[in-house]
């Protein structure tokens, strides 16, 4: 299936960056979101040089209200987002025996709350339009907790 428009969080590096590039290469107009504006600008230039289209949305998905506003704005500016990819994610390495709430807070804010805010922001309009797909990037860590990644593994199990 081809998409006219897509919105990718965590697009400043890794999987998100490559997904945005590949979508653009196949003719999709891509909304790219992440905290690092400089990396988004670099990606936007790469996509344009390759003949694609991208629109930058600086965003920290841990801010749920900002995420919902940004998604709504992107939907309007891009004349309907057809594919949403919740890819933004963070991790840390803490042995579960010394884990504190502070060790988990950012992971829960980004990987759980941010992902849910991203995936639900346009759901009603997609249902109304009878078009659209939602993708949440998870991890094999969801199936078996990592020794130093309890919060990360739990957040990916939640998303799945």
XYZ file of C-alpha atoms in Angstrom:
160
model
C 0.000 0.000 0.000
C 1.274 3.472 -0.772
C 0.675 6.522 1.377
C 0.336 10.115 0.263
C 1.323 11.406 3.723
C 2.989 10.031 6.841
C 4.080 11.333 10.249
C 7.109 9.777 11.957
C 8.223 10.497 15.530
C 11.794 9.873 16.596
C 12.873 10.806 13.068
C 16.151 12.443 14.057
C 18.067 9.144 14.146
C 17.978 5.382 13.824
C 14.864 3.556 12.702
C 12.736 6.699 12.498
C 15.223 8.508 10.273
C 15.486 5.550 7.903
C 11.708 5.040 7.793
C 11.225 8.711 6.884
C 13.859 8.471 4.127
C 12.350 5.319 2.670
C 8.807 6.658 2.751
C 9.921 9.871 1.035
C 11.864 7.866 -1.558
C 8.582 6.136 -2.446
C 6.711 9.421 -2.923
C 5.213 9.930 0.531
C 5.165 13.456 1.954
C 6.638 12.894 5.419
C 6.105 14.865 8.616
C 9.251 14.342 10.660
C 9.204 14.888 14.404
C 11.840 14.723 17.118
C 13.430 16.845 19.832
C 16.589 17.638 17.862
C 15.670 20.319 15.316
C 19.165 20.369 13.820
C 18.906 16.684 12.925
C 15.410 17.202 11.503
C 16.731 20.018 9.314
C 19.551 17.767 8.096
C 17.054 15.002 7.303
C 14.730 17.423 5.519
C 17.646 18.504 3.281
C 18.591 14.866 2.561
C 15.030 14.050 1.592
C 14.729 17.161 -0.615
C 18.051 16.415 -2.335
C 16.737 12.937 -3.127
C 13.595 14.464 -4.666
C 11.219 13.880 -1.748
C 9.164 16.099 0.535
C 9.400 16.464 4.298
C 7.963 18.867 6.836
C 9.656 19.449 10.192
C 7.794 19.234 13.507
C 10.091 19.812 16.510
C 8.458 17.791 19.287
C 9.060 16.054 22.576
C 6.359 13.369 22.678
C 6.646 13.270 26.470
C 4.596 16.486 26.360
C 1.238 14.860 25.629
C -0.671 18.081 24.968
C 2.037 19.359 22.599
C 1.979 15.998 20.831
C -1.769 16.146 20.313
C -1.581 19.784 19.087
C 1.307 18.978 16.750
C -0.430 15.936 15.300
C -3.575 17.966 14.684
C -1.545 20.746 13.045
C 0.289 18.242 10.840
C -3.009 16.676 9.795
C -4.262 20.095 8.710
C -1.021 21.260 7.067
C -0.508 17.987 5.208
C -4.159 17.689 4.132
C -4.662 14.512 6.126
C -2.025 12.228 7.595
C -2.562 8.688 6.298
C 0.154 6.870 8.241
C 1.303 7.568 11.801
C 4.476 5.888 13.046
C 5.091 6.231 16.789
C 8.798 5.517 16.813
C 10.195 7.893 19.447
C 11.758 5.971 22.289
C 14.294 6.205 25.077
C 16.073 3.731 27.300
C 18.622 3.537 30.065
C 20.657 0.759 31.586
C 19.771 0.091 35.223
C 19.846 -3.225 36.991
C 16.328 -3.851 38.323
C 17.695 -4.391 41.826
C 18.572 -0.704 42.133
C 15.837 0.752 39.922
C 14.126 3.940 41.134
C 11.080 5.811 39.891
C 13.417 8.469 38.507
C 15.087 5.804 36.375
C 11.713 4.924 34.864
C 9.993 8.315 34.537
C 11.435 9.395 31.175
C 10.953 5.955 29.674
C 7.288 5.867 30.702
C 6.739 9.470 29.548
C 8.195 8.878 26.071
C 7.669 5.173 25.325
C 4.208 4.833 26.848
C 2.487 8.208 27.234
C 4.132 9.731 24.166
C 3.398 6.702 22.004
C -0.244 6.574 23.112
C -0.653 10.325 22.533
C 0.873 9.953 19.069
C -1.229 6.954 18.095
C -4.556 8.287 19.369
C -4.278 11.940 18.317
C -5.588 11.389 14.776
C -7.548 8.203 15.347
C -11.011 9.873 15.290
C -10.262 11.732 12.042
C -8.814 8.609 10.431
C -11.949 6.665 11.344
C -14.102 9.487 9.983
C -12.118 9.520 6.709
C -12.135 5.695 6.607
C -8.450 5.816 5.785
C -5.239 5.555 7.725
C -2.868 3.279 9.550
C -1.193 3.443 12.943
C 2.174 1.843 13.657
C 3.830 1.602 17.058
C 7.488 0.602 16.986
C 8.072 -1.939 19.724
C 10.961 -4.279 20.482
C 11.741 -7.921 20.992
C 12.514 -6.811 24.564
C 8.741 -6.919 25.117
C 8.855 -10.716 25.223
C 11.665 -11.208 27.671
C 12.898 -8.483 29.954
C 16.457 -7.305 29.546
C 18.609 -7.590 32.704
C 19.401 -3.877 32.672
C 16.290 -2.691 30.853
C 13.253 -3.471 33.008
C 11.479 -0.166 32.374
C 12.291 -0.234 28.659
C 11.086 -3.838 28.293
C 7.890 -3.049 30.208
C 7.228 0.039 28.079
C 7.566 -1.979 24.878
C 5.306 -4.730 26.249
C 2.714 -2.039 27.019
C 2.928 -0.661 23.496
C 2.525 -4.109 21.960
